Short mmCIF file of C-alpha atoms in Angstrom, two decimals:
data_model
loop_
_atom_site.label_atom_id
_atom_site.label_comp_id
_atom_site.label_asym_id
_atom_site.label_seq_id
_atom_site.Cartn_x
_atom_site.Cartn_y
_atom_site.Cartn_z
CA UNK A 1 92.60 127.85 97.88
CA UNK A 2 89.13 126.32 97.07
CA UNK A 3 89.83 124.28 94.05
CA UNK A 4 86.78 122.62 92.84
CA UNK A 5 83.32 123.84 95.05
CA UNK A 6 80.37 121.11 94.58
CA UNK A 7 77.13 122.47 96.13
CA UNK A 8 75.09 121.09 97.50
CA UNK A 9 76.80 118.26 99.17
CA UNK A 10 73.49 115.71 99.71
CA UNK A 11 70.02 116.53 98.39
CA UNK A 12 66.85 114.16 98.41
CA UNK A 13 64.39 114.45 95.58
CA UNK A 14 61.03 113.71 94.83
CA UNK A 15 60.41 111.52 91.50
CA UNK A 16 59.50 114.69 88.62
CA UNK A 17 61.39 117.16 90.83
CA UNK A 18 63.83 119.12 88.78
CA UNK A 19 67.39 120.44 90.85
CA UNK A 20 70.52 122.57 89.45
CA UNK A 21 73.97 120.96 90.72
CA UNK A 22 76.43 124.48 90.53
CA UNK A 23 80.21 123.29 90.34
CA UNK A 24 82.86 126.13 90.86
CA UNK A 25 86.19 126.25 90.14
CA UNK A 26 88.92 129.05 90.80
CA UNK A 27 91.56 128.03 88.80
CA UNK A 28 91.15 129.57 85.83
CA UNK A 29 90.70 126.32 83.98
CA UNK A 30 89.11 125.99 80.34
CA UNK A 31 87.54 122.05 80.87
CA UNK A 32 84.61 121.19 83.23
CA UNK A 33 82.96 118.07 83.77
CA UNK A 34 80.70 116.28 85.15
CA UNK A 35 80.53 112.68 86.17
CA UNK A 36 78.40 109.85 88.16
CA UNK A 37 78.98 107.45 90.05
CA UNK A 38 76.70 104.56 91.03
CA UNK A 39 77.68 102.20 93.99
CA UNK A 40 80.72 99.81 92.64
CA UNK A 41 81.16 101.23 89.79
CA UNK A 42 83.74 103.61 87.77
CA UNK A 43 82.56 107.27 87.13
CA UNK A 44 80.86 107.65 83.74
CA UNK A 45 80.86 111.30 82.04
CA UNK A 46 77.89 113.03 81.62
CA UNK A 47 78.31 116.16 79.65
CA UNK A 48 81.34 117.86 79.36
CA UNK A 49 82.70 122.06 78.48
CA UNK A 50 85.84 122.78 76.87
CA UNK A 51 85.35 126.59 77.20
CA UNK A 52 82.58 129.36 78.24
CA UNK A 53 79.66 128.98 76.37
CA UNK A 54 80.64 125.70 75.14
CA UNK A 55 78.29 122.04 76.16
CA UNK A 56 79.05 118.61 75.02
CA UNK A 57 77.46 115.60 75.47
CA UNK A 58 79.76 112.68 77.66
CA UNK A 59 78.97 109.03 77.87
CA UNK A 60 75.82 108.84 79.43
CA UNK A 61 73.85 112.40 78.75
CA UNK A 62 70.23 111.82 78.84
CA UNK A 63 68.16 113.15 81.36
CA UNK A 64 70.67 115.90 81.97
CA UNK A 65 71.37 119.53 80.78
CA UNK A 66 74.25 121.83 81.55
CA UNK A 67 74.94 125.15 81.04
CA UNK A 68 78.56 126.94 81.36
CA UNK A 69 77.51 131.15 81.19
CA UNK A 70 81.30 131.94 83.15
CA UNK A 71 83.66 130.18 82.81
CA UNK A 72 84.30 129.23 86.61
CA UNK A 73 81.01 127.75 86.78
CA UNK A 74 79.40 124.56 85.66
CA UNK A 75 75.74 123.92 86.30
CA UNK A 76 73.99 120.47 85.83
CA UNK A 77 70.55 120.30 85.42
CA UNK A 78 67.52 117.39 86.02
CA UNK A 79 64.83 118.73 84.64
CA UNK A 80 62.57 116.14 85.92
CA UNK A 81 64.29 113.59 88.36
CA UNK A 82 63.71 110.08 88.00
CA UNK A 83 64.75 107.05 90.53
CA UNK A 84 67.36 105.95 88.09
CA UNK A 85 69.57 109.33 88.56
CA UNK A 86 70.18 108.43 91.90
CA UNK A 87 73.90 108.36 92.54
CA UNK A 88 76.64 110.57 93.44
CA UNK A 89 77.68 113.58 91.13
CA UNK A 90 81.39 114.62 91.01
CA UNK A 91 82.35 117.91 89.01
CA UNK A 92 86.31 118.67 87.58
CA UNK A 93 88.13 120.70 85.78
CA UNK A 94 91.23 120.96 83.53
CA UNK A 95 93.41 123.14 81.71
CA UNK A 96 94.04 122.37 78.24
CA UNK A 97 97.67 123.87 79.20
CA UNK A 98 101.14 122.61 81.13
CA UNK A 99 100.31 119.67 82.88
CA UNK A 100 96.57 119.64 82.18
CA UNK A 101 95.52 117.75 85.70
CA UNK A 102 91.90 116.99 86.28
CA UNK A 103 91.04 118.30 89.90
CA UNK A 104 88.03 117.11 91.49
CA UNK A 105 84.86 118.50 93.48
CA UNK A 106 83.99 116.18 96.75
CA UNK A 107 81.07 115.11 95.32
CA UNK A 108 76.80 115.77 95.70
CA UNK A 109 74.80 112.98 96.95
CA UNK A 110 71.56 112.64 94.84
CA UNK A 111 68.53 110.11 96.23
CA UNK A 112 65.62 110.84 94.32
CA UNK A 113 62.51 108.30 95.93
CA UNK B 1 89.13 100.62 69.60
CA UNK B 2 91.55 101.59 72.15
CA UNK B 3 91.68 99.90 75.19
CA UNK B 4 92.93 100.21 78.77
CA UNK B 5 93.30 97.58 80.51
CA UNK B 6 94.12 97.02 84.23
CA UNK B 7 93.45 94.22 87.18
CA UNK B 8 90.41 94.26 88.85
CA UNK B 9 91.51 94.02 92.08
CA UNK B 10 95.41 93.42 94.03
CA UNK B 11 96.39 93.12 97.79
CA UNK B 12 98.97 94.26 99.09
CA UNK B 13 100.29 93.73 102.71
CA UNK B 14 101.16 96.73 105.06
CA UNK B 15 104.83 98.45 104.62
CA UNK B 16 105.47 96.53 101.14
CA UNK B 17 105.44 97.71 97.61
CA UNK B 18 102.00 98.19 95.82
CA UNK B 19 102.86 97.76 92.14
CA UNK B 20 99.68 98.58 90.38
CA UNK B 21 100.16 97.33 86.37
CA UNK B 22 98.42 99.57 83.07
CA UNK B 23 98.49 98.45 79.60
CA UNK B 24 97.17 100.12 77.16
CA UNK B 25 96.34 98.86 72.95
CA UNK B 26 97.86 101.66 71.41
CA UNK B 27 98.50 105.26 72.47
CA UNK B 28 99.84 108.18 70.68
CA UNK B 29 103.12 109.87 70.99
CA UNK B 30 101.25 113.14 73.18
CA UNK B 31 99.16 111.05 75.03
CA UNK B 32 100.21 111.11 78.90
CA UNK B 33 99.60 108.51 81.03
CA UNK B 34 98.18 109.60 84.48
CA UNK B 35 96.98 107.59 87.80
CA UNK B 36 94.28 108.66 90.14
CA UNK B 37 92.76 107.66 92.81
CA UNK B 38 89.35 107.23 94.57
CA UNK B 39 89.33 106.29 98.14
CA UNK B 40 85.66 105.62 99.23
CA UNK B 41 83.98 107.46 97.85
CA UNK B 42 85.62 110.76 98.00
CA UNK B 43 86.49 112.76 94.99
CA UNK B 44 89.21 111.66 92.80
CA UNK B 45 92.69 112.38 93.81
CA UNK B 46 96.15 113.12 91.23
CA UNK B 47 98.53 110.97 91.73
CA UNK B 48 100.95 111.27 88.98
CA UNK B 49 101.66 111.13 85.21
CA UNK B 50 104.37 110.82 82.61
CA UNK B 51 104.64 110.73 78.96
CA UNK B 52 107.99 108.62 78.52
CA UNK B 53 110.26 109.55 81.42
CA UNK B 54 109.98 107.30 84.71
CA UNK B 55 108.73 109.79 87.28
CA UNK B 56 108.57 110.37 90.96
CA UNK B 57 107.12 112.16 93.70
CA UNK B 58 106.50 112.46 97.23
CA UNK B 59 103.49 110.13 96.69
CA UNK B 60 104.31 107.27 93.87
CA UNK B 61 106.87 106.12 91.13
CA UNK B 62 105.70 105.76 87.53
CA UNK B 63 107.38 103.35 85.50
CA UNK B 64 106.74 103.40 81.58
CA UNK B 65 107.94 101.05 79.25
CA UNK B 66 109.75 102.16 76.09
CA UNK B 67 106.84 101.26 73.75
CA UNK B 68 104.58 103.30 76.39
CA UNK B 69 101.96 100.88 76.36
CA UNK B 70 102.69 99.71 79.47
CA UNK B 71 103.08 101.60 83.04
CA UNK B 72 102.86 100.36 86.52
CA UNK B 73 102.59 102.85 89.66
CA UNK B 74 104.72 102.13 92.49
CA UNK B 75 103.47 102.82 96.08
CA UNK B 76 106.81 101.82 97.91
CA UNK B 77 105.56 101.59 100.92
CA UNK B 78 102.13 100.93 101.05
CA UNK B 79 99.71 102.33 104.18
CA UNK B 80 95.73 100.75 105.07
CA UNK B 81 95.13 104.79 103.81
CA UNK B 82 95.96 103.37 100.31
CA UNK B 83 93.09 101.14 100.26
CA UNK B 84 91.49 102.78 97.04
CA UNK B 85 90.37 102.13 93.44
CA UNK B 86 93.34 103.01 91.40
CA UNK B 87 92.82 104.73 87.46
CA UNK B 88 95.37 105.17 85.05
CA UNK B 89 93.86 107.29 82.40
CA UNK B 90 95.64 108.18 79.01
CA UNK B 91 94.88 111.40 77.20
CA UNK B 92 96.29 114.42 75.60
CA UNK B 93 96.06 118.04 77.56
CA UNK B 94 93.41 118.43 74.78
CA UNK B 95 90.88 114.95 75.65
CA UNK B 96 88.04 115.00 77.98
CA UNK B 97 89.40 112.71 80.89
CA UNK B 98 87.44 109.31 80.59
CA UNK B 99 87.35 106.40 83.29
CA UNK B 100 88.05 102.82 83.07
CA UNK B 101 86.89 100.63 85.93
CA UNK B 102 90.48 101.10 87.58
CA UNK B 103 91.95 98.70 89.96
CA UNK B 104 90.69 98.63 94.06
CA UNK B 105 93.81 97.99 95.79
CA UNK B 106 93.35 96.55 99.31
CA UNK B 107 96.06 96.93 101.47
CA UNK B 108 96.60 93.93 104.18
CA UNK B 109 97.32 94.50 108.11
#
């Protein structure tokens, strides 16, 4: 019963390095997100799916692309990493149906120098 | 604009109730209201929700006024593992699920 699968779990970067996050989920569920989290502070949404083949832009976007091809999978992209995206990454998903709970991934630790 | 608003920050000593306030400027009549919880770090964790019922579970009590702008989640007997930062988030099954800056319980020996 895996629930929400972040990999990887840490990853250093060098400054114009690009990196895919891959979140996976096995619960069927139509929503994925992902968040980040800088230190002492709330987690801010980056870019969002309500269904395969479906990308929407959260509350802080830029710098970021996603792409949702199956529907258990969400994939976050830096294209070109920059200091400023250092932080910790947290993926989730929801149903849209019953009790529509948010689970959560354990989270990818992202220093880019 | 619609606002959530919770405290900062609370103690609470060891064994005692944690009763962790929410208000909220309006919210719709399908909107549920539902608490997480973040402990250092970690992923978020469910807690519990409601739309107008008081609820329980093996973890918390939710408490909702009758307007619904108001709820308050009751640890009854609070632990040091319920040092966290606590979110109460309100959304349809239909809304993204969007953060506040919660509230970071600390929980006193």
């Amino acid at each position: 019963n895996a629930g929400v699968t972040q990999t990887p779990k840490f990853r250093v970067l060098k400054t114009g390095q690009s990196m895919t996050l891959l979140c996976a989920q096995d619960m069927n569920h139509e929503y994925m997100y992902w968040y980040r989290q800088d230190p002492g502070m709330g987690l801010r949404l980056i870019h969002y799916s309500v269904g395969e083949g479906t990308t929407a832009k959260g509350e802080v976007p830029d710098g970021y692309n996603v792409s949702r091809l199956k529907k258990q999978n969400f994939l976050l992209g830096l294209e070109s990493a920059a200091p400023s995206q250092t932080s910790v990454y947290f993926c989730a998903s929801s149903s849209y149906q019953g009790s529509s709970l948010a689970f959560f991934g354990q989270g990818t630790r992202l220093t880019v120098v | 604009d619609a606002k959530t608003t919770q405290p900062t920050s609370m103690d609470c000593a060891e064994g005692r109730a944690a009763n962790l306030p929410c208000n909220h400027s309006t919210i719709s009549g399908n909107e549920y209201v539902y608490w997480y919880r973040q402990i250092h770090s970690q992923g978020p964790q469910y807690i519990i929700h409601g739309l107008k019922n008081n609820e329980t579970n093996e973890m918390a009590s939710l408490i909702i006024t009758e307007d619904r702008k108001s709820s308050t989640l009751i640890l009854p007997h609070a632990t040091l593992r319920d040092t966290a930062v606590y979110y109460c988030i309100k959304r349809t099954s239909y809304d993204k699920v969007i953060f506040g800056p919660g509230t970071s319980l600390s929980v006193i020996p």
